Short mmCIF file of C-alpha atoms (C1' of nucleotides) in Angstrom, two decimals:
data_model
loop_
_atom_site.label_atom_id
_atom_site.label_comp_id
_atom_site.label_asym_id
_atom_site.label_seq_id
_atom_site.Cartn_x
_atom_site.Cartn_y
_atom_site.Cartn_z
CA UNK A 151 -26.14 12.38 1.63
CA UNK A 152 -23.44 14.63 1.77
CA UNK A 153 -24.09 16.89 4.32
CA UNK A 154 -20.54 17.92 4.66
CA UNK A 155 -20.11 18.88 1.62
CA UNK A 156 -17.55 21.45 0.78
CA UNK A 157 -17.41 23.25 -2.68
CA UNK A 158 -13.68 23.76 -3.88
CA UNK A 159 -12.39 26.61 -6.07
CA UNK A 160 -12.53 24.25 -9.25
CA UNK A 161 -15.77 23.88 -8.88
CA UNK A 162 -15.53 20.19 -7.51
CA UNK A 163 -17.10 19.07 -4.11
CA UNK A 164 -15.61 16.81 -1.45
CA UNK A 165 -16.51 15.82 2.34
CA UNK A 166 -15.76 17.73 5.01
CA UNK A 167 -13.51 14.62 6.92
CA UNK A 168 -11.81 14.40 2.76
CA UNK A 169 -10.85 18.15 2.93
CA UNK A 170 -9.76 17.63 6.71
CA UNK A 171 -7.09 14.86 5.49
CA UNK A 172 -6.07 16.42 2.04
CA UNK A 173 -5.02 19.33 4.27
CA UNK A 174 -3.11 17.72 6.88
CA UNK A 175 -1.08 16.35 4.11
CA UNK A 176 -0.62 18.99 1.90
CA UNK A 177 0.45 21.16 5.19
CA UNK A 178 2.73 18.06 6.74
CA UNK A 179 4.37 17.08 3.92
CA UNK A 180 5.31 20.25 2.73
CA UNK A 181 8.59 18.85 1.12
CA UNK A 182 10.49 16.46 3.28
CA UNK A 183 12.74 14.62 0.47
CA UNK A 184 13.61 11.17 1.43
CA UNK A 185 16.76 11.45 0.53
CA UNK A 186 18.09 15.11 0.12
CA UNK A 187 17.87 15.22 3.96
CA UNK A 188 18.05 12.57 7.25
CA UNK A 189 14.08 11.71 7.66
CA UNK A 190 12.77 12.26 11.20
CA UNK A 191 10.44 9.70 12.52
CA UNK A 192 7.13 11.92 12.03
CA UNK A 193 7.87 12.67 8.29
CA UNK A 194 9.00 9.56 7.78
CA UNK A 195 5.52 8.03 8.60
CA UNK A 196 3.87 10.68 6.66
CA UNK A 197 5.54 9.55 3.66
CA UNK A 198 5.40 6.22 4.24
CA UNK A 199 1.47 5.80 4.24
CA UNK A 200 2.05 7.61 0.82
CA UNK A 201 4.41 5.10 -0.57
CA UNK A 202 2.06 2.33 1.42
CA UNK A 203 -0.71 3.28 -0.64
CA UNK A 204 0.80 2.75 -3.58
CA UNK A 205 2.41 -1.10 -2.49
CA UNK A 206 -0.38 -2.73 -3.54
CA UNK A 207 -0.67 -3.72 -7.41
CA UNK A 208 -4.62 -3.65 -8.11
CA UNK A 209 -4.29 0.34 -6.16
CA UNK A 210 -1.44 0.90 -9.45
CA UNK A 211 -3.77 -0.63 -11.70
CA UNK A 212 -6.26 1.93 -10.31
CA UNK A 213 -4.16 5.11 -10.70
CA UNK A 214 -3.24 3.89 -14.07
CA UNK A 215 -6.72 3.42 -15.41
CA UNK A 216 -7.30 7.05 -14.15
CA UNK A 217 -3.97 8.57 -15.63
CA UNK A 218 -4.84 6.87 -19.00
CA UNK A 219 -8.63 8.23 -18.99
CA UNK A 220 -9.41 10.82 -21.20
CA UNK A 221 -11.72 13.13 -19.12
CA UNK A 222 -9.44 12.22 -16.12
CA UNK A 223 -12.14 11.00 -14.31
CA UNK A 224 -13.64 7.34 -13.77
CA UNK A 225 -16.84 5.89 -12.18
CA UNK A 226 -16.58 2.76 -9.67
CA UNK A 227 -19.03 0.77 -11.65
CA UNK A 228 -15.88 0.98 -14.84
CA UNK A 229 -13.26 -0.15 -12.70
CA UNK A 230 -15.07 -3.48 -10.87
CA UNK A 231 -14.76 -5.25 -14.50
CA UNK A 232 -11.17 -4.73 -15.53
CA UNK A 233 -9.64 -5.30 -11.72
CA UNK A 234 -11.26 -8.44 -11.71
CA UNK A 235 -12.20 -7.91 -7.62
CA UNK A 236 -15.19 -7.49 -5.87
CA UNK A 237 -17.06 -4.10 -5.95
CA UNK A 238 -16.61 -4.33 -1.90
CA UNK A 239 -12.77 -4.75 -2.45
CA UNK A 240 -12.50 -2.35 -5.48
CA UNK A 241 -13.95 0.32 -2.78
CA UNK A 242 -11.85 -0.78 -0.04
CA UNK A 243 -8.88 0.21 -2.76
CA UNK A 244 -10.49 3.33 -3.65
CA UNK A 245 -10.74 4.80 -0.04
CA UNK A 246 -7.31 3.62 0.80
CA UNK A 247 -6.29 5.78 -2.26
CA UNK A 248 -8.46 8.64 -1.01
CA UNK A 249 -7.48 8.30 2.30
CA UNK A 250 -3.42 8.89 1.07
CA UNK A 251 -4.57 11.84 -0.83
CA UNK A 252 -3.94 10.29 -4.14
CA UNK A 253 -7.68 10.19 -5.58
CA UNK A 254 -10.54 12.11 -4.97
CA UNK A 255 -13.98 11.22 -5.27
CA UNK A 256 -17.44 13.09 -6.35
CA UNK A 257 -21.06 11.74 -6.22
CA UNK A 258 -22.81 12.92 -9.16
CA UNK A 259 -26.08 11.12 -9.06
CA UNK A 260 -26.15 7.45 -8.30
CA UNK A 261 -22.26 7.69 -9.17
CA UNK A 262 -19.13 8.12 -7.90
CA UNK A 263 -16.72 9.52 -10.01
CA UNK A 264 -12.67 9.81 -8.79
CA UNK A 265 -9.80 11.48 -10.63
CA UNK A 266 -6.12 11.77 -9.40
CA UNK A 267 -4.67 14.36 -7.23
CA UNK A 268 -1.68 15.51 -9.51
CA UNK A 269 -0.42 17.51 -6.60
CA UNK A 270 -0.24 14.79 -4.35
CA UNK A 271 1.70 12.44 -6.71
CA UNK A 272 4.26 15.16 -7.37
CA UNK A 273 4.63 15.38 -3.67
CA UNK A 274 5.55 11.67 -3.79
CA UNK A 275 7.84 11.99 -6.69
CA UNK A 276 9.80 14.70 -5.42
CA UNK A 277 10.43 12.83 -2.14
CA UNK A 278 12.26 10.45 -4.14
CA UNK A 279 14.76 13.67 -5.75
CA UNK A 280 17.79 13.31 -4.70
CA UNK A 281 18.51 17.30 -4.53
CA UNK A 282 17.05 19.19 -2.25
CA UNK B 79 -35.79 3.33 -18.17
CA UNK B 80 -33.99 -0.36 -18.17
CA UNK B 81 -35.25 -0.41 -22.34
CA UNK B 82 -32.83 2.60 -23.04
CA UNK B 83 -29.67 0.59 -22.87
CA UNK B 84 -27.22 1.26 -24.83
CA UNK B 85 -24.87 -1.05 -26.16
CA UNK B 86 -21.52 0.20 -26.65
CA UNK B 87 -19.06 -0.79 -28.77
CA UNK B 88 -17.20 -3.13 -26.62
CA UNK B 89 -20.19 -5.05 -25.58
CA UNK B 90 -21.13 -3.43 -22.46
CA UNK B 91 -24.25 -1.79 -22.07
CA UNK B 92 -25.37 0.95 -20.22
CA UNK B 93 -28.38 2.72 -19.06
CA UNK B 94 -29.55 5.93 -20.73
CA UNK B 95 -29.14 7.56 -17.47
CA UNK B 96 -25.78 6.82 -17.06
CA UNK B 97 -24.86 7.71 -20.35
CA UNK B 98 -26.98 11.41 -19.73
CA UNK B 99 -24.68 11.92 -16.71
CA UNK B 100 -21.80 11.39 -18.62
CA UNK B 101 -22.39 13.86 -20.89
CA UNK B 102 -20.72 12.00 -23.71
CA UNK B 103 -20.75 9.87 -26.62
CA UNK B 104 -20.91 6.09 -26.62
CA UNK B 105 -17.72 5.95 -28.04
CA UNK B 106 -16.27 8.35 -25.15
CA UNK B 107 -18.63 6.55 -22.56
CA UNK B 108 -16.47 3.43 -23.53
CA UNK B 109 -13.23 4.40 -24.27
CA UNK B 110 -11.41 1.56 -24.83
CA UNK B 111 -7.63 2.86 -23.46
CA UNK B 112 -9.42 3.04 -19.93
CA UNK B 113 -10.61 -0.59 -20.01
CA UNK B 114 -7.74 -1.91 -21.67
CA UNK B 115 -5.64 -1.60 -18.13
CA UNK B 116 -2.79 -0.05 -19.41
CA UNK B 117 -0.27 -1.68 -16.34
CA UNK B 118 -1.06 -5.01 -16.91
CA UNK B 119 -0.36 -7.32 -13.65
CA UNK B 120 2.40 -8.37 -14.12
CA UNK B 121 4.32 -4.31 -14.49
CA UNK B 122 2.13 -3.33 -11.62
CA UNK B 123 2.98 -6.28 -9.54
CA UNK B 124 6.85 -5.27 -9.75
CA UNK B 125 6.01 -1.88 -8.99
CA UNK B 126 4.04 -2.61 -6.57
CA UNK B 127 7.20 -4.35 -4.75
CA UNK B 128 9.05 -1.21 -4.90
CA UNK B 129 6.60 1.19 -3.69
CA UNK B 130 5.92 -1.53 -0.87
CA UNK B 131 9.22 -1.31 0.07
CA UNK B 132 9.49 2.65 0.52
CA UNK B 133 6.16 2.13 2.52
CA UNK B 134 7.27 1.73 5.93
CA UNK B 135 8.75 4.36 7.79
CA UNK B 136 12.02 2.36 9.00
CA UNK B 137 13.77 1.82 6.01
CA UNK B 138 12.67 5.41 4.34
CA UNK B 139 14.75 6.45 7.27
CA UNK B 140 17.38 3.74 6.15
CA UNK B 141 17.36 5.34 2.91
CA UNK B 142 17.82 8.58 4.41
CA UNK B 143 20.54 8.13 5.81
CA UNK B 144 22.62 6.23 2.83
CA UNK B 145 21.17 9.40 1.04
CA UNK B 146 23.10 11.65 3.71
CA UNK B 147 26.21 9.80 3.92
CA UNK B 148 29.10 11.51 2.88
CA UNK B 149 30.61 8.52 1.41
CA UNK B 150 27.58 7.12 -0.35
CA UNK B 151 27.47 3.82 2.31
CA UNK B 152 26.95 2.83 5.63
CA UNK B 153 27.72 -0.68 7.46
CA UNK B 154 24.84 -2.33 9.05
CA UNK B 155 26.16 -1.65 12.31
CA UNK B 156 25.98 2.12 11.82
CA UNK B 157 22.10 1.75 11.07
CA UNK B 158 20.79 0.11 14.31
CA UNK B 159 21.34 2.52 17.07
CA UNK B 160 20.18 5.90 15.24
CA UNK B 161 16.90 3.60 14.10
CA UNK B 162 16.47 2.09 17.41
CA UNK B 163 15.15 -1.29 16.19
CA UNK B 164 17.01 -4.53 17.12
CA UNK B 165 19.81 -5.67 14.90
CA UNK B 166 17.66 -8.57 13.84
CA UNK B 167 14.71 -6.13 12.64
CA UNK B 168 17.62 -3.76 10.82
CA UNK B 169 18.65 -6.74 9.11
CA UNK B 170 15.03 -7.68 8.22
CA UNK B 171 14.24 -4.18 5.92
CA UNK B 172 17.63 -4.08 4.95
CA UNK B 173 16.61 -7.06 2.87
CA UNK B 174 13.10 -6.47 1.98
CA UNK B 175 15.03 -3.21 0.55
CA UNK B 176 17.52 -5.29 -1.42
CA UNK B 177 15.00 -7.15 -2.55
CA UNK B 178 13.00 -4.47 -4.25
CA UNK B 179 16.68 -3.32 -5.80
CA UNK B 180 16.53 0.02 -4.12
CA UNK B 181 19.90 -0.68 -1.75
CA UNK B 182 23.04 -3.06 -2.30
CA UNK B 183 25.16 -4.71 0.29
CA UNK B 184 28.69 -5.56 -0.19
CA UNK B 185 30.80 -7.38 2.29
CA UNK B 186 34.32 -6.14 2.89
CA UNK B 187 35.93 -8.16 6.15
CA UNK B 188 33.40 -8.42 8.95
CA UNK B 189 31.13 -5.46 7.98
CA UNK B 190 28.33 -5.73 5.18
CA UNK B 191 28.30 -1.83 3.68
CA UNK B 192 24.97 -0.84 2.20
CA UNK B 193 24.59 1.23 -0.80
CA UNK B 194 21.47 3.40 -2.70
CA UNK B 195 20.51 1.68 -6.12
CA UNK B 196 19.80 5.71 -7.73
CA UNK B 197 18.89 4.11 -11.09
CA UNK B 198 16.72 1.83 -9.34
CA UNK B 199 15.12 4.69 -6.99
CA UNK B 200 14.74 7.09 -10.01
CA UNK B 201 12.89 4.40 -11.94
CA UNK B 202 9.95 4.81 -9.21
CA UNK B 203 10.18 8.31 -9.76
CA UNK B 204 9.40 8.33 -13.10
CA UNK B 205 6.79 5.89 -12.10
CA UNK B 206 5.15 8.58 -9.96
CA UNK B 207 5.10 11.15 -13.62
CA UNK B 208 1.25 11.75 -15.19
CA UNK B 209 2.92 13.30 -17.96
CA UNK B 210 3.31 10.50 -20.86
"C1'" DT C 229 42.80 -23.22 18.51
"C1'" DG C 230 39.20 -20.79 20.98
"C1'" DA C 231 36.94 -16.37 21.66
"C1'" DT C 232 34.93 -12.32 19.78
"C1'" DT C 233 32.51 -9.51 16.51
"C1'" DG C 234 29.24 -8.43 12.70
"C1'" DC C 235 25.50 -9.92 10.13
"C1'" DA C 236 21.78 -13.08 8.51
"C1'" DT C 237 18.22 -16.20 9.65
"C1'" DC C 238 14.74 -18.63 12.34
"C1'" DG C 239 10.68 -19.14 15.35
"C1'" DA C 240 7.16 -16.97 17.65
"C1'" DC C 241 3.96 -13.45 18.52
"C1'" DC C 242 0.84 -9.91 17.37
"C1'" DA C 243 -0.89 -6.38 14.19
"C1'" DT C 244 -2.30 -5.16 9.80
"C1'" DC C 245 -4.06 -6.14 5.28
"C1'" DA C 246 -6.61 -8.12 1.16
"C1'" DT C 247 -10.61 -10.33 0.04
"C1'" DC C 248 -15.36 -11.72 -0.23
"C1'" DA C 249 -20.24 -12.13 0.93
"C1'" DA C 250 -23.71 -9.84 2.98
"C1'" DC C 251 -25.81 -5.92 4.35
"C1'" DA C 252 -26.95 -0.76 4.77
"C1'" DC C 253 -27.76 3.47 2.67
"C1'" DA C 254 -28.67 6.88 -0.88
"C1'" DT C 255 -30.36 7.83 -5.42
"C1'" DC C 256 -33.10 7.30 -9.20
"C1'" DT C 257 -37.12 5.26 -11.82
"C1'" DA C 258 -41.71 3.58 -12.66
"C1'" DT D 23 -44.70 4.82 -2.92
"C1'" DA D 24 -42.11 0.48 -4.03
"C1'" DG D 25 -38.48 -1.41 -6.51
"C1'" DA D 26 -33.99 -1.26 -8.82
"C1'" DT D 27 -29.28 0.32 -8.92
"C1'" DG D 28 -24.71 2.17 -7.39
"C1'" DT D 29 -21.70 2.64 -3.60
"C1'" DG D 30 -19.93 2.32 1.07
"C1'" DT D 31 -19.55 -0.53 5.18
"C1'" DT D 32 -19.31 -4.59 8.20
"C1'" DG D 33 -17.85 -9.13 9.74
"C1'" DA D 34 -15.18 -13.07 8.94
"C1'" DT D 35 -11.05 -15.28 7.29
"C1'" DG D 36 -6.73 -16.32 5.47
"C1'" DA D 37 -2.39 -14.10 4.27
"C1'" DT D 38 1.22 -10.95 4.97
"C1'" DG D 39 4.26 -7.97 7.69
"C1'" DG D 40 6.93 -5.90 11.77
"C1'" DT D 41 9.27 -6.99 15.85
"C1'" DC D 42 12.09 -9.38 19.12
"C1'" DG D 43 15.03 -12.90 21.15
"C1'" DA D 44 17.74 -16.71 20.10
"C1'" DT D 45 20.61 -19.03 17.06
"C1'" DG D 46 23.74 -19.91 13.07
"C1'" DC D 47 27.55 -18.58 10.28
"C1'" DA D 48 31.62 -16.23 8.58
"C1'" DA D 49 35.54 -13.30 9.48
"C1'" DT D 50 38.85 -11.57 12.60
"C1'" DC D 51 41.81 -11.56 16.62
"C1'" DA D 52 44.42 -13.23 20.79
#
DNA sequence: TGATTGCATCGACCATCATCAACACATCTA
DNA sequence: TAGATGTGTTGATGATGGTCGATGCAATCA
């Protein structure tokens, strides 16, 4: 039951501990660019969990399904099938994902449905710029 | 009720109640594009190498630094004492990293100079872009 | 030639990860 | 209420990864 659950702006609902770590990130990596500037230890760890996240090719597969969805949004029960893995393991993925910011999920019913943080991936993508 | 499945057009079925919390058609209920996996193994496994690589926080620092170099390289012995690892360990990501084609090394005399792959690194970036 | 330096590699250790089966829990239905 | 279903979690296991010290190898120097 989500007893911690917190109602965003949009309308969408996540857990308290979800909001706690989307937060953290959003206010620790507030722009450290890999390589527009030397990378202290702390960010570098920071942005390395990020990158970790996505070094693993059935977590791409994941993301991809979910860019390529046309309400943006995907249940567990449609990903199990085309991965090929265990529900257990597709989950494992999924929280991993969550965990790193990068998805987001919300229990509507018996369902879980996740959809991609678009922030969070542009966060990623501009570490990678080489300007500042 | 278990006799309200629906059959969609791909084969699968689905309860009635899952389709009611959908909201949608069968036909949006199974879209193919989202089942199709549009990064088939094979893409995702080779991105999956280069993501990998920029997910550990040593060698994002590595890349830092050939980012911040005024002359665009750095010899191996340069890297170890501002990363504090052992020369072996250096020598270790320094590899994984020219492995996933993100750094080159090119040996002039006694010293191996290291080099960012930008084409390489801005190929990830893209990677990272929603936006078809 | 022998000694030194810079780098890669190897072996070993320990930590982390990916995976599955099984289970626990919540939700919905009859 | 009992049963069915969807999802998260746990425990076990094999694989992978990070680290170091030691060693090997090539290039340079005395």
């Amino acid at each position: 039951m989500m007893v911690d659950a917190i109602t965003l702006v949009n309308g969408r609902t996540v857990t308290a501990e979800h909001a706690a770590v989307v937060g953290r990130t959003n206010a620790a990596v507030c722009c450290p660019s890999v390589l527009a500037a030397p990378l202290d230890a702390r960010s570098a760890g920071q942005l390395a969990r990020g990158f970790g996240a996505l070094g693993d090719p059935v977590r791409l597969r994941l993301l991809s399904m979910l860019a390529a969805a046309p309400a943006g949004e995907i249940c567990v029960c449609e990903f199990v099938a085309p991965i090929g893995k265990s529900q257990g393991t597709v989950s494992h993925h999924l929280r991993i994902l969550s965990e790193a910011g990068l998805v987001h999920g919300d229990r509507r019913g018996k369902w879980v449905w996740y959809s991609l943080d678009h922030a969070r991936l542009a966060q990623l993508r501009s570490a990678l710029d080489t300007q500042p």
